[in-house]
Coordinates of N, CA and C in Angstrom, one line a residue:
M909 N 52.6 46.4 -17.7 CA 50.7 47.4 -18.0 C 50.3 46.8 -16.7
A910 N 49.7 47.8 -16.3 CA 48.6 47.5 -15.0 C 47.3 46.8 -15.6
E911 N 47.1 46.2 -14.5 CA 45.7 45.5 -14.9 C 44.8 46.1 -14.0
Y912 N 43.3 46.2 -14.8 CA 42.1 46.8 -14.0 C 41.0 46.0 -13.8
T913 N 41.1 44.6 -14.1 CA 39.9 43.7 -14.0 C 39.1 43.9 -12.6
I914 N 39.9 43.5 -11.6 CA 39.1 43.9 -10.2 C 38.7 45.1 -10.0
G915 N 39.0 46.4 -10.7 CA 38.1 47.8 -10.3 C 36.9 47.8 -11.4
F916 N 37.2 47.1 -12.8 CA 35.7 47.2 -13.5 C 34.9 46.2 -12.8
E917 N 35.2 44.8 -12.6 CA 34.5 44.0 -12.0 C 33.7 44.3 -10.7
K918 N 34.1 45.7 -10.0 CA 33.6 46.0 -8.6 C 32.7 47.1 -9.3
I919 N 32.4 48.0 -10.2 CA 31.6 48.6 -11.0 C 30.5 47.8 -11.6
G920 N 30.5 46.6 -11.8 CA 30.2 45.9 -12.8 C 29.8 45.7 -14.0
V921 N 31.2 46.1 -14.1 CA 31.3 45.9 -16.2 C 31.7 44.4 -16.3
D922 N 31.2 43.7 -17.1 CA 31.4 43.0 -17.8 C 32.6 42.8 -18.9
L923 N 34.1 42.4 -18.4 CA 35.3 43.0 -19.2 C 35.2 41.8 -20.8
Q924 N 34.0 40.9 -20.3 CA 34.2 39.5 -21.2 C 33.3 39.8 -22.6
S925 N 32.6 40.9 -22.0 CA 31.5 41.4 -23.3 C 32.2 42.2 -24.1
V926 N 33.2 43.0 -23.6 CA 33.7 44.3 -24.5 C 34.2 44.0 -25.6
T927 N 33.6 45.0 -26.9 CA 33.8 44.5 -28.5 C 35.5 45.2 -28.6
S928 N 36.0 45.0 -29.9 CA 36.9 44.9 -30.0 C 37.6 46.8 -30.3
T929 N 36.2 47.4 -30.0 CA 36.3 48.9 -29.8 C 36.4 49.2 -28.6
G930 N 36.1 48.5 -27.8 CA 36.1 48.8 -26.2 C 35.1 48.9 -25.9
Y931 N 33.5 48.9 -26.7 CA 32.2 49.2 -25.7 C 31.6 47.7 -25.4
T932 N 31.0 48.0 -24.2 CA 30.2 47.1 -23.5 C 29.1 47.7 -23.1
K933 N 27.7 46.8 -22.6 CA 26.5 47.4 -21.7 C 27.2 48.2 -20.6
C934 N 26.3 49.2 -20.4 CA 26.6 50.1 -19.1 C 25.7 49.5 -18.0
P935 N 26.6 49.4 -16.8 CA 25.8 48.6 -16.2 C 24.8 49.6 -15.0
K936 N 25.0 50.9 -15.6 CA 23.9 51.8 -14.6 C 22.6 51.9 -15.5
C937 N 22.5 51.9 -16.8 CA 21.8 52.2 -17.6 C 21.1 51.8 -18.2
S938 N 22.1 50.2 -19.0 CA 21.0 50.0 -20.2 C 20.0 48.9 -19.6
H939 N 19.9 48.7 -18.4 CA 18.7 47.8 -17.8 C 17.4 49.0 -17.9
T940 N 17.3 50.0 -17.9 CA 16.6 50.8 -17.6 C 16.1 51.6 -19.1
R941 N 16.8 51.0 -20.5 CA 16.1 51.5 -21.4 C 15.3 51.1 -21.7
K942 N 13.9 51.7 -22.8 CA 12.5 51.2 -22.9 C 12.8 50.3 -23.8
S943 N 13.2 49.8 -24.8 CA 13.1 48.4 -25.7 C 14.3 47.7 -25.1
A944 N 14.2 46.5 -25.5 CA 15.1 45.1 -25.4 C 16.2 45.6 -26.5
A945 N 15.6 46.2 -27.5 CA 17.1 45.8 -28.5 C 17.9 47.0 -27.9
H946 N 17.2 48.3 -27.4 CA 18.0 49.2 -26.6 C 19.1 49.1 -25.4
Q947 N 18.5 48.0 -24.8 CA 18.8 47.7 -23.5 C 20.1 47.0 -24.0
Q948 N 19.9 45.9 -25.6 CA 21.5 45.4 -25.7 C 22.7 46.5 -26.1
Q949 N 22.4 47.4 -26.4 CA 23.3 48.2 -27.2 C 24.7 48.4 -25.9
K950 N 25.6 48.5 -26.6 CA 26.8 48.5 -25.9 C 27.2 50.0 -25.9
V951 N 26.9 51.0 -25.2 CA 27.4 52.4 -24.8 C 28.3 52.8 -23.9
L952 N 28.8 52.0 -23.2 CA 29.7 51.9 -22.1 C 31.5 51.6 -23.2
Q953 N 32.2 52.9 -23.1 CA 33.4 52.7 -23.7 C 34.5 52.2 -22.3
V954 N 35.5 51.0 -22.9 CA 36.3 51.2 -21.8 C 37.5 50.7 -22.2
N955 N 38.8 51.9 -21.6 CA 40.0 51.3 -21.8 C 40.4 50.8 -21.0
R956 N 41.1 49.3 -21.2 CA 41.6 48.5 -20.4 C 42.9 48.6 -20.0
Q957 N 43.4 49.8 -20.3 CA 45.2 50.1 -20.3 C 45.2 51.4 -19.6
T958 N 43.9 52.0 -19.4 CA 44.3 53.2 -18.4 C 42.9 53.3 -17.5
G959 N 42.0 52.0 -17.2 CA 41.4 51.7 -16.5 C 39.8 52.8 -16.3
N960 N 39.8 53.8 -17.5 CA 38.9 55.0 -17.9 C 37.2 54.1 -18.4
Y961 N 36.4 54.4 -18.5 CA 35.5 54.2 -18.6 C 34.5 55.7 -18.9
N962 N 33.5 55.4 -20.3 CA 32.8 56.5 -20.0 C 31.5 56.3 -20.9
C963 N 30.0 56.6 -20.3 CA 28.8 55.7 -20.9 C 28.5 57.1 -21.6
N964 N 28.3 56.7 -22.6 CA 27.6 57.6 -23.9 C 26.0 58.0 -24.0
H965 N 25.7 57.3 -22.9 CA 24.2 57.2 -22.8 C 23.4 58.1 -21.3
C966 N 24.2 57.7 -20.3 CA 23.9 58.1 -19.1 C 25.4 59.1 -18.8
D967 N 25.5 59.6 -17.3 CA 26.4 60.0 -16.8 C 27.6 59.3 -16.1
F968 N 27.3 58.4 -16.6 CA 28.0 57.2 -16.0 C 29.6 57.1 -16.4
K969 N 30.8 57.8 -16.0 CA 32.3 57.9 -16.1 C 32.8 57.8 -15.1
G970 N 34.6 57.3 -15.0 CA 35.3 57.7 -14.1 C 36.6 56.9 -14.8
R971 N 37.4 56.7 -13.2 CA 38.9 55.6 -13.5 C 38.6 54.8 -12.3
V972 N 38.8 53.3 -12.6 CA 39.2 52.2 -11.9 C 40.5 52.0 -11.3
D973 N 40.5 51.8 -10.3 CA 41.8 51.9 -9.6 C 42.6 50.6 -10.0
S974 N 43.6 50.2 -10.4 CA 44.7 49.3 -11.1 C 44.4 47.9 -9.8
N975 N 44.8 46.6 -9.8 CA 44.5 45.6 -9.4 C 45.5 45.8 -8.2
E976 N 46.7 46.0 -8.3 CA 47.8 46.2 -7.2 C 47.1 47.2 -6.4
W977 N 46.6 48.3 -6.6 CA 46.2 49.2 -5.8 C 45.0 49.0 -4.5
I978 N 43.8 48.2 -5.3 CA 42.8 47.4 -4.6 C 43.2 46.2 -3.7
E979 N 44.6 45.6 -4.3 CA 44.7 44.4 -3.2 C 45.9 44.9 -2.6

């Protein structure tokens, strides 16, 4: 199975804070949300097996390259 940790780190995704359902805070929009409670919401869905990511709040989405392609 391919590893995508380097790619996710490059775009600012904290893989250690990903929930069991695959969500974490979005590095693009979480800090711009109005209240502190909304800033802590985990709205970025991350798929560690495919490298895909998609934010349910902003238009931040795409796919990161695997570690073998980055190195």
